[in-house]
Amino acid sequence: MDLRTAFAGVLRALRLVRGARYADLSDATHRRKIAELENAQTSITLEQFDALAESLGLDAIALMALCVSEREGVVPRERILDSIAKLTDFEAAGGM
């Protein structure tokens, strides 16, 4: 599964679980764009991704973890723990 398709499924699921209508997310992006995102017909900018995550009650990192986890077929917690290990390695190598 590609990331766009995974994002579409996660977005749809979050919107349904949260009981959010397209109009509830219109501050993040246009209603039509949300429908296109849920159908994997378009992409999103980082700024829109961040705003959409916030409007769904998440931060961008949590939303991305859900999307990548869906794409890879793993539990989000596993993906986050793996990312923490990679960040730790990066920092140990002098990053940031």
Backbone as JSON Lines, residues from 0, in Angstrom:
{"i":0,"aa":"M","n":[0.85,-1.17,0.0],"ca":[0.0,0.0,0.0],"c":[0.89,1.24,0.0]}
{"i":1,"aa":"D","n":[0.52,2.23,-0.79],"ca":[1.3,3.46,-0.79],"c":[0.84,4.38,0.34]}
{"i":2,"aa":"L","n":[1.65,5.38,0.64],"ca":[1.37,6.27,1.77],"c":[0.11,7.09,1.53]}
{"i":3,"aa":"R","n":[-0.16,7.48,0.29],"ca":[-1.36,8.27,0.0],"c":[-2.62,7.47,0.33]}
{"i":4,"aa":"T","n":[-2.63,6.2,-0.01],"ca":[-3.78,5.34,0.27],"c":[-3.91,5.11,1.78]}
{"i":5,"aa":"A","n":[-2.79,4.9,2.45],"ca":[-2.81,4.73,3.9],"c":[-3.35,5.99,4.58]}
{"i":6,"aa":"F","n":[-2.88,7.15,4.12],"ca":[-3.36,8.42,4.67],"c":[-4.87,8.56,4.46]}
{"i":7,"aa":"A","n":[-5.35,8.19,3.29],"ca":[-6.78,8.28,3.0],"c":[-7.6,7.46,4.0]}
{"i":8,"aa":"G","n":[-7.16,6.23,4.25],"ca":[-7.87,5.37,5.2],"c":[-7.83,5.9,6.62]}
{"i":9,"aa":"V","n":[-6.67,6.37,7.02],"ca":[-6.51,6.92,8.38],"c":[-7.37,8.17,8.54]}
{"i":10,"aa":"L","n":[-7.34,9.05,7.56],"ca":[-8.14,10.27,7.62],"c":[-9.62,9.94,7.73]}
{"i":11,"aa":"R","n":[-10.09,9.04,6.9],"ca":[-11.5,8.64,6.92],"c":[-11.87,8.05,8.29]}
{"i":12,"aa":"A","n":[-11.01,7.15,8.79],"ca":[-11.28,6.51,10.09],"c":[-11.29,7.53,11.23]}
{"i":13,"aa":"L","n":[-10.32,8.44,11.23],"ca":[-10.28,9.46,12.28],"c":[-11.5,10.36,12.23]}
{"i":14,"aa":"R","n":[-11.88,10.74,11.04],"ca":[-13.05,11.62,10.91],"c":[-14.3,10.91,11.44]}
{"i":15,"aa":"L","n":[-14.45,9.63,11.12],"ca":[-15.62,8.88,11.58],"c":[-15.58,8.65,13.08]}
{"i":16,"aa":"V","n":[-14.42,8.26,13.61],"ca":[-14.3,8.02,15.05],"c":[-14.55,9.31,15.84]}
{"i":17,"aa":"R","n":[-14.05,10.41,15.32],"ca":[-14.22,11.7,16.0],"c":[-15.61,12.31,15.75]}
{"i":18,"aa":"G","n":[-16.36,11.73,14.82],"ca":[-17.67,12.27,14.49],"c":[-17.57,13.62,13.79]}
{"i":19,"aa":"A","n":[-16.47,13.82,13.09],"ca":[-16.23,15.1,12.41],"c":[-16.82,15.08,11.0]}
{"i":20,"aa":"R","n":[-17.5,16.14,10.67],"ca":[-18.0,16.31,9.31],"c":[-16.95,17.07,8.51]}
{"i":21,"aa":"Y","n":[-17.12,17.06,7.19],"ca":[-16.19,17.82,6.35],"c":[-16.14,19.27,6.8]}
{"i":22,"aa":"A","n":[-17.28,19.8,7.16],"ca":[-17.34,21.2,7.58],"c":[-16.52,21.45,8.84]}
{"i":23,"aa":"D","n":[-16.43,20.45,9.71],"ca":[-15.66,20.59,10.94],"c":[-14.16,20.72,10.66]}
{"i":24,"aa":"L","n":[-13.73,20.22,9.52],"ca":[-12.32,20.25,9.16],"c":[-12.0,21.36,8.16]}
{"i":25,"aa":"S","n":[-12.98,22.17,7.84],"ca":[-12.79,23.16,6.78],"c":[-11.78,24.24,7.16]}
{"i":26,"aa":"D","n":[-11.49,24.4,8.45],"ca":[-10.45,25.35,8.82],"c":[-9.08,24.86,8.36]}
{"i":27,"aa":"A","n":[-8.9,23.55,8.31],"ca":[-7.62,22.97,7.9],"c":[-7.46,23.0,6.39]}
{"i":28,"aa":"T","n":[-8.5,22.71,5.68],"ca":[-8.47,22.7,4.21],"c":[-9.9,22.67,3.7]}
{"i":29,"aa":"H","n":[-10.1,22.86,2.43],"ca":[-11.44,22.91,1.86],"c":[-12.13,21.55,1.92]}
{"i":30,"aa":"R","n":[-13.45,21.58,2.04],"ca":[-14.24,20.34,2.12],"c":[-13.97,19.41,0.94]}
{"i":31,"aa":"R","n":[-13.93,19.98,-0.24],"ca":[-13.69,19.17,-1.44],"c":[-12.33,18.48,-1.36]}
{"i":32,"aa":"K","n":[-11.35,19.21,-0.87],"ca":[-9.99,18.66,-0.74],"c":[-10.0,17.48,0.24]}
{"i":33,"aa":"I","n":[-10.75,17.58,1.33],"ca":[-10.82,16.49,2.29],"c":[-11.41,15.25,1.64]}
{"i":34,"aa":"A","n":[-12.47,15.43,0.87],"ca":[-13.07,14.29,0.16],"c":[-12.06,13.68,-0.8]}
{"i":35,"aa":"E","n":[-11.31,14.49,-1.51],"ca":[-10.3,13.98,-2.43],"c":[-9.18,13.26,-1.69]}
{"i":36,"aa":"L","n":[-8.8,13.78,-0.51],"ca":[-7.78,13.12,0.3],"c":[-8.26,11.76,0.78]}
{"i":37,"aa":"E","n":[-9.52,11.7,1.2],"ca":[-10.08,10.43,1.68],"c":[-10.22,9.4,0.57]}
{"i":38,"aa":"N","n":[-10.21,9.84,-0.66],"ca":[-10.28,8.94,-1.8],"c":[-8.93,8.76,-2.48]}
{"i":39,"aa":"A","n":[-7.87,9.23,-1.83],"ca":[-6.49,9.12,-2.33],"c":[-6.34,9.71,-3.73]}
{"i":40,"aa":"Q","n":[-7.06,10.8,-3.99],"ca":[-7.03,11.43,-5.31],"c":[-6.1,12.63,-5.38]}
{"i":41,"aa":"T","n":[-5.57,13.06,-4.24],"ca":[-4.72,14.24,-4.22],"c":[-3.72,14.13,-3.07]}
{"i":42,"aa":"S","n":[-2.78,15.02,-3.05],"ca":[-1.78,15.09,-1.98],"c":[-2.06,16.3,-1.11]}
{"i":43,"aa":"I","n":[-1.28,16.45,-0.06],"ca":[-1.49,17.53,0.89],"c":[-0.14,18.17,1.2]}
{"i":44,"aa":"T","n":[-0.13,19.47,1.46],"ca":[1.11,20.14,1.86],"c":[1.39,19.83,3.32]}
{"i":45,"aa":"L","n":[2.61,20.07,3.73],"ca":[2.96,19.86,5.14],"c":[2.15,20.78,6.05]}
{"i":46,"aa":"E","n":[1.94,22.0,5.61],"ca":[1.16,22.95,6.41],"c":[-0.28,22.46,6.57]}
{"i":47,"aa":"Q","n":[-0.87,21.97,5.48],"ca":[-2.23,21.46,5.54],"c":[-2.29,20.19,6.4]}
{"i":48,"aa":"F","n":[-1.27,19.34,6.27],"ca":[-1.19,18.12,7.07],"c":[-1.19,18.46,8.56]}
{"i":49,"aa":"D","n":[-0.37,19.43,8.94],"ca":[-0.28,19.86,10.33],"c":[-1.61,20.43,10.83]}
{"i":50,"aa":"A","n":[-2.24,21.28,10.01],"ca":[-3.52,21.87,10.39],"c":[-4.61,20.81,10.49]}
{"i":51,"aa":"L","n":[-4.6,19.86,9.58],"ca":[-5.59,18.79,9.59],"c":[-5.41,17.91,10.83]}
{"i":52,"aa":"A","n":[-4.18,17.58,11.16],"ca":[-3.92,16.8,12.37],"c":[-4.47,17.51,13.59]}
{"i":53,"aa":"E","n":[-4.2,18.79,13.69],"ca":[-4.68,19.57,14.83],"c":[-6.21,19.59,14.88]}
{"i":54,"aa":"S","n":[-6.84,19.73,13.74],"ca":[-8.31,19.77,13.72],"c":[-8.92,18.42,14.09]}
{"i":55,"aa":"L","n":[-8.12,17.36,13.97],"ca":[-8.58,16.02,14.36],"c":[-8.16,15.66,15.78]}
{"i":56,"aa":"G","n":[-7.54,16.62,16.48],"ca":[-7.15,16.4,17.87],"c":[-5.85,15.64,18.04]}
{"i":57,"aa":"L","n":[-4.99,15.67,17.02],"ca":[-3.69,15.0,17.07],"c":[-2.61,16.02,16.76]}
{"i":58,"aa":"D","n":[-1.36,15.59,16.91],"ca":[-0.28,16.4,16.36],"c":[0.2,15.71,15.09]}
{"i":59,"aa":"A","n":[1.0,16.4,14.32],"ca":[1.44,15.88,13.02],"c":[2.23,14.58,13.16]}
{"i":60,"aa":"I","n":[3.0,14.46,14.23],"ca":[3.79,13.24,14.42],"c":[2.88,12.04,14.65]}
{"i":61,"aa":"A","n":[1.86,12.2,15.46],"ca":[0.92,11.09,15.72],"c":[0.18,10.7,14.45]}
{"i":62,"aa":"L","n":[-0.26,11.7,13.68],"ca":[-0.96,11.41,12.43],"c":[-0.05,10.69,11.46]}
{"i":63,"aa":"M","n":[1.19,11.13,11.33],"ca":[2.12,10.46,10.44],"c":[2.4,9.03,10.9]}
{"i":64,"aa":"A","n":[2.54,8.84,12.21],"ca":[2.76,7.49,12.74],"c":[1.6,6.58,12.39]}
{"i":65,"aa":"L","n":[0.38,7.08,12.49],"ca":[-0.79,6.27,12.11],"c":[-0.74,5.91,10.63]}
{"i":66,"aa":"C","n":[-0.39,6.88,9.8],"ca":[-0.35,6.63,8.35],"c":[0.74,5.63,7.97]}
{"i":67,"aa":"V","n":[1.93,5.8,8.51],"ca":[3.04,4.9,8.19],"c":[2.74,3.5,8.74]}
{"i":68,"aa":"S","n":[2.17,3.44,9.92],"ca":[1.81,2.15,10.51],"c":[0.79,1.42,9.66]}
{"i":69,"aa":"E","n":[-0.18,2.15,9.16],"ca":[-1.19,1.55,8.28],"c":[-0.53,1.03,7.01]}
{"i":70,"aa":"R","n":[0.35,1.82,6.43],"ca":[1.04,1.41,5.21],"c":[1.86,0.14,5.43]}
{"i":71,"aa":"E","n":[2.52,0.06,6.58],"ca":[3.41,-1.06,6.86],"c":[2.71,-2.23,7.54]}
{"i":72,"aa":"G","n":[1.47,-2.02,7.97],"ca":[0.74,-3.09,8.64],"c":[1.28,-3.42,10.02]}
{"i":73,"aa":"V","n":[1.76,-2.4,10.72],"ca":[2.26,-2.58,12.08],"c":[1.46,-1.72,13.05]}
{"i":74,"aa":"V","n":[1.61,-2.04,14.33],"ca":[0.94,-1.26,15.38],"c":[1.64,0.09,15.5]}
{"i":75,"aa":"P","n":[0.89,1.19,15.61],"ca":[1.52,2.51,15.69],"c":[2.57,2.62,16.79]}
{"i":76,"aa":"R","n":[2.33,1.99,17.93],"ca":[3.31,2.04,19.02],"c":[4.66,1.45,18.59]}
{"i":77,"aa":"E","n":[4.63,0.36,17.82],"ca":[5.87,-0.23,17.31],"c":[6.61,0.75,16.4]}
{"i":78,"aa":"R","n":[5.86,1.42,15.53],"ca":[6.46,2.39,14.61],"c":[7.09,3.53,15.39]}
{"i":79,"aa":"I","n":[6.41,4.01,16.43],"ca":[6.93,5.12,17.24],"c":[8.21,4.69,17.97]}
{"i":80,"aa":"L","n":[8.2,3.5,18.57],"ca":[9.39,3.02,19.28],"c":[10.57,2.87,18.34]}
{"i":81,"aa":"D","n":[10.32,2.38,17.13],"ca":[11.38,2.27,16.14],"c":[11.92,3.65,15.77]}
{"i":82,"aa":"S","n":[11.03,4.61,15.63],"ca":[11.44,5.98,15.31],"c":[12.25,6.6,16.44]}
{"i":83,"aa":"I","n":[11.86,6.32,17.67],"ca":[12.63,6.84,18.82],"c":[14.05,6.29,18.79]}
{"i":84,"aa":"A","n":[14.18,5.01,18.49],"ca":[15.52,4.41,18.41],"c":[16.35,5.08,17.31]}
{"i":85,"aa":"K","n":[15.72,5.35,16.18],"ca":[16.45,6.01,15.08],"c":[16.82,7.44,15.43]}
{"i":86,"aa":"L","n":[15.94,8.13,16.13],"ca":[16.25,9.49,16.57],"c":[17.39,9.49,17.58]}
{"i":87,"aa":"T","n":[17.39,8.52,18.47],"ca":[18.47,8.38,19.45],"c":[19.8,8.16,18.75]}
{"i":88,"aa":"D","n":[19.81,7.29,17.75],"ca":[21.03,7.05,16.96],"c":[21.49,8.33,16.27]}
{"i":89,"aa":"F","n":[20.55,9.06,15.7],"ca":[20.86,10.3,15.01],"c":[21.5,11.3,15.98]}
{"i":90,"aa":"E","n":[20.9,11.45,17.16],"ca":[21.43,12.37,18.15],"c":[22.82,11.93,18.63]}
{"i":91,"aa":"A","n":[23.0,10.61,18.81],"ca":[24.29,10.08,19.26],"c":[25.39,10.33,18.22]}
{"i":92,"aa":"A","n":[24.98,10.41,16.97],"ca":[25.94,10.67,15.89],"c":[26.24,12.14,15.72]}
{"i":93,"aa":"G","n":[25.66,12.97,16.59],"ca":[25.94,14.41,16.56],"c":[24.86,15.24,15.92]}
{"i":94,"aa":"G","n":[23.75,14.62,15.51],"ca":[22.65,15.36,14.92],"c":[21.92,16.19,15.96]}
{"i":95,"aa":"M","n":[21.45,17.33,15.54],"ca":[20.68,18.25,16.38],"c":[21.48,18.68,17.59]}
